[in-house]
Amino acid sequence: MHPNAERVAKALLDRGATGTIVELPDSARTAQAAAEQLGCEVGAIANSLVFDADGTPLLVLTSGAHRVDTAKVAAVVGAEKVRRASPEFVRDATGQPIGGVAPLGHPAPVRTLVDVWLDRYDRVWAAGGHPHTVFPTTYEELLRITGGTPAEVE
């Protein structure tokens, strides 16, 4: 298993999560690619998107069926400007590459918003720290293990 996925697996275990890392045969850099491999709706994929909120990392876990409204997110977090982070910013904040960013297992805590839309699914899938890894969870568990704040992000 990739070292990033091992860190995420340890973080899941440490936080009492019920899901374990699943290695996919192909890269799942997009919600659509993950959904196709898992045989689930794209909306059940918890995309981990990192933004630059006035210079501070912000992780938004959104349904794969949504696009994030950065103006809405800025209002939620009280930032003047929220914009997509560069690949370097993402790796510095999470230790993980774009396309594989997990909701946990980062070098330091990252403020997190969790799309309320994900609550519509009994099971959601999140990235496991590498583009070939994911893990199953629930909306409530995702909130608990990330310390995230529920939010409308679309």
XYZ file of C-alpha atoms in Angstrom, residues 13-142:
130
model
C -8.199 3.377 12.821
C -7.159 6.034 15.365
C -10.487 7.842 14.932
C -12.600 4.718 15.177
C -13.824 4.804 11.597
C -15.622 1.741 10.292
C -14.256 1.751 6.727
C -10.913 0.508 5.501
C -8.794 1.457 2.517
C -9.753 -0.146 -0.787
C -7.194 -0.217 -3.594
C -8.698 0.371 -7.041
C -7.303 -1.171 -10.215
C -7.283 2.189 -12.027
C -6.707 5.780 -10.993
C -9.756 7.547 -9.578
C -8.646 11.164 -9.974
C -12.248 12.214 -10.689
C -15.551 11.453 -8.991
C -16.832 9.910 -12.225
C -13.845 7.546 -12.465
C -14.279 6.496 -8.829
C -18.035 5.962 -9.210
C -17.546 3.813 -12.304
C -15.051 1.557 -10.522
C -17.141 1.318 -7.357
C -20.497 0.881 -9.094
C -22.145 3.752 -7.233
C -23.738 7.088 -8.091
C -21.283 9.916 -8.712
C -23.092 11.907 -5.990
C -21.954 9.333 -3.395
C -18.317 10.239 -4.018
C -16.981 12.727 -1.456
C -14.637 14.870 -3.543
C -11.818 16.331 -1.450
C -11.143 19.771 -2.877
C -8.530 22.041 -1.343
C -8.971 25.795 -1.612
C -6.858 28.775 -0.670
C -9.000 30.864 1.695
C -7.085 34.096 2.213
C -3.837 32.114 2.262
C -5.102 29.359 4.567
C -5.938 25.847 3.359
C -9.607 24.913 3.344
C -10.794 21.401 2.539
C -14.266 21.095 1.046
C -15.723 17.592 0.920
C -18.397 17.887 -1.717
C -20.647 15.463 -3.510
C -19.170 14.355 -6.814
C -22.391 15.628 -8.398
C -21.644 19.231 -7.343
C -19.406 22.135 -8.193
C -18.281 24.298 -5.289
C -19.552 27.889 -5.249
C -16.458 29.694 -3.958
C -18.412 32.864 -3.135
C -20.832 30.856 -0.974
C -17.937 29.051 0.712
C -16.136 32.355 1.349
C -19.244 33.649 3.118
C -19.499 30.460 5.211
C -15.880 30.660 6.408
C -15.635 34.460 6.600
C -12.914 34.751 3.968
C -12.475 37.629 1.553
C -11.437 35.295 -1.242
C -11.584 31.546 -1.747
C -9.889 30.123 -4.833
C -8.739 26.733 -6.094
C -5.360 25.888 -4.615
C -2.302 25.115 -6.708
C -0.962 21.536 -6.715
C 1.967 22.684 -4.549
C -0.367 24.374 -2.029
C -2.459 21.170 -1.861
C 0.570 18.940 -1.296
C 2.016 21.318 1.327
C -1.296 21.387 3.245
C -2.218 17.704 2.972
C 0.920 15.778 2.047
C -1.186 14.194 -0.697
C -1.546 14.744 -4.467
C -4.548 16.265 -6.208
C -6.781 13.391 -7.254
C -6.049 11.416 -4.112
C -6.528 13.880 -1.245
C -8.143 12.124 1.695
C -10.296 13.937 4.239
C -7.739 13.073 6.957
C -4.164 11.896 7.423
C -2.663 15.334 6.835
C 0.500 16.684 8.527
C -1.656 19.207 10.449
C -5.416 19.714 10.808
C -7.075 21.427 7.833
C -10.323 23.348 8.312
C -13.010 21.252 6.613
C -16.504 21.818 5.246
C -18.695 18.806 4.444
C -21.388 19.147 1.779
C -24.800 18.463 3.364
C -25.836 16.760 0.103
C -23.692 13.750 1.088
C -26.214 13.003 3.851
C -28.560 11.663 1.143
C -26.434 8.531 0.794
C -26.176 5.620 3.215
C -22.584 5.115 2.128
C -20.170 7.627 0.654
C -16.687 7.013 -0.695
C -13.715 9.270 -0.005
C -10.164 9.270 -1.363
C -7.570 7.341 0.589
C -4.501 9.565 0.134
C -3.539 8.287 -3.325
C -5.409 8.274 -6.680
C -5.808 4.464 -6.503
C -7.278 4.314 -2.990
C -10.666 5.078 -1.432
C -12.588 4.151 1.702
C -16.292 3.812 2.530
C -17.859 5.941 5.228
C -21.084 7.719 6.117
C -21.919 11.396 6.223
C -22.101 11.399 10.026
C -18.816 9.522 10.332
C -17.172 11.895 7.852
